[in-house]
XYZ file of C-alpha atoms in Angstrom:
117
model
C 73.703 -67.420 -33.681
C 74.447 -71.102 -33.085
C 74.819 -73.392 -36.134
C 71.568 -75.178 -35.202
C 69.695 -71.879 -34.934
C 71.145 -70.737 -38.282
C 69.998 -73.959 -39.973
C 66.574 -73.713 -38.373
C 66.200 -70.054 -39.363
C 66.976 -70.827 -43.008
C 64.583 -73.775 -43.115
C 61.671 -71.979 -41.484
C 62.152 -68.827 -43.520
C 61.827 -70.915 -46.675
C 58.681 -72.707 -45.461
C 56.968 -69.572 -44.153
C 57.834 -67.494 -47.219
C 56.421 -70.238 -49.481
C 53.203 -70.403 -47.442
C 52.886 -66.603 -47.511
C 53.426 -66.548 -51.288
C 50.563 -68.987 -51.753
C 48.215 -66.439 -50.153
C 49.217 -63.807 -52.725
C 49.720 -60.153 -51.997
C 52.899 -58.729 -50.537
C 53.963 -60.275 -47.200
C 55.307 -57.862 -44.600
C 57.887 -59.258 -42.185
C 56.760 -58.799 -38.571
C 59.430 -60.812 -36.717
C 62.900 -61.947 -37.688
C 65.469 -62.710 -35.072
C 66.919 -64.477 -32.120
C 65.277 -64.283 -28.710
C 66.415 -65.404 -25.269
C 63.365 -67.509 -24.411
C 63.989 -68.617 -20.831
C 63.748 -65.691 -18.405
C 64.672 -67.902 -15.436
C 68.109 -68.764 -16.871
C 69.087 -66.100 -19.428
C 71.432 -67.152 -22.213
C 70.786 -70.893 -21.941
C 67.823 -71.368 -24.289
C 67.426 -69.357 -27.485
C 64.526 -69.111 -29.893
C 64.475 -67.868 -33.408
C 61.253 -66.178 -34.446
C 60.097 -65.301 -37.920
C 56.703 -64.050 -38.962
C 54.951 -62.394 -41.881
C 51.629 -60.675 -42.383
C 49.677 -60.777 -45.660
C 47.004 -58.098 -46.081
C 43.923 -59.102 -48.092
C 45.117 -62.618 -48.938
C 43.752 -64.344 -52.033
C 40.953 -66.823 -51.192
C 41.894 -67.230 -47.511
C 38.984 -69.558 -46.804
C 40.269 -72.138 -49.301
C 44.010 -71.411 -49.308
C 44.811 -72.932 -45.913
C 43.078 -76.285 -46.587
C 44.783 -76.502 -49.985
C 48.226 -76.220 -48.330
C 47.721 -79.193 -46.002
C 48.667 -82.049 -48.386
C 52.045 -80.538 -49.310
C 52.918 -79.629 -45.717
C 51.898 -83.095 -44.503
C 54.031 -84.663 -47.261
C 56.994 -82.630 -45.936
C 56.462 -84.139 -42.479
C 54.530 -81.306 -40.810
C 51.679 -82.400 -38.533
C 48.730 -80.027 -38.387
C 46.610 -79.164 -35.376
C 43.442 -77.226 -36.127
C 42.626 -74.512 -33.579
C 40.022 -72.716 -35.695
C 36.941 -70.930 -34.399
C 33.856 -69.808 -36.322
C 35.491 -66.372 -36.740
C 39.008 -67.391 -37.834
C 41.152 -70.215 -39.190
C 44.110 -71.146 -37.015
C 46.328 -74.123 -37.728
C 49.525 -74.988 -35.900
C 52.119 -77.118 -37.680
C 54.797 -79.114 -35.835
C 57.797 -81.161 -36.957
C 60.821 -82.284 -34.942
C 60.208 -79.806 -32.109
C 59.690 -76.880 -34.469
C 56.364 -75.176 -34.982
C 54.699 -72.480 -37.000
C 51.154 -71.177 -37.107
C 48.931 -69.918 -39.895
C 46.256 -67.543 -38.633
C 43.636 -66.301 -41.104
C 41.244 -63.640 -39.789
C 39.168 -61.307 -41.972
C 41.516 -59.579 -44.439
C 44.799 -60.603 -42.783
C 46.880 -63.767 -42.692
C 49.663 -64.053 -40.115
C 52.267 -66.811 -40.347
C 54.912 -67.237 -37.655
C 57.281 -69.709 -36.048
C 59.548 -70.436 -33.148
C 61.684 -73.210 -31.711
C 63.891 -73.194 -28.617
C 67.527 -74.274 -29.079
C 70.103 -74.687 -26.289
C 72.703 -71.888 -26.399
């Protein structure tokens, strides 16, 4: 893993784990690793992906809005993509993004960012 990808992985793991902890329950890791993200030129652009799933999160309808002030204070911009059936918010900062997706009894939080190899 490149030094930039290592730094990014550590930073995003911390952010995503903190968000998951705020939903309560036990988060299950769904993704954690490097990915070659440009099929047209393999090995030139890498992504690191990390995601967790929280079953039966505590107060999902209020948890996501309560996280916004702290994430905004840390420089994350939010983009609401919610529908009447689910809450979806994408956060971006310096070319990095992660998404919080709350649907029924599951919350999924994941991230990715391409980095030149």
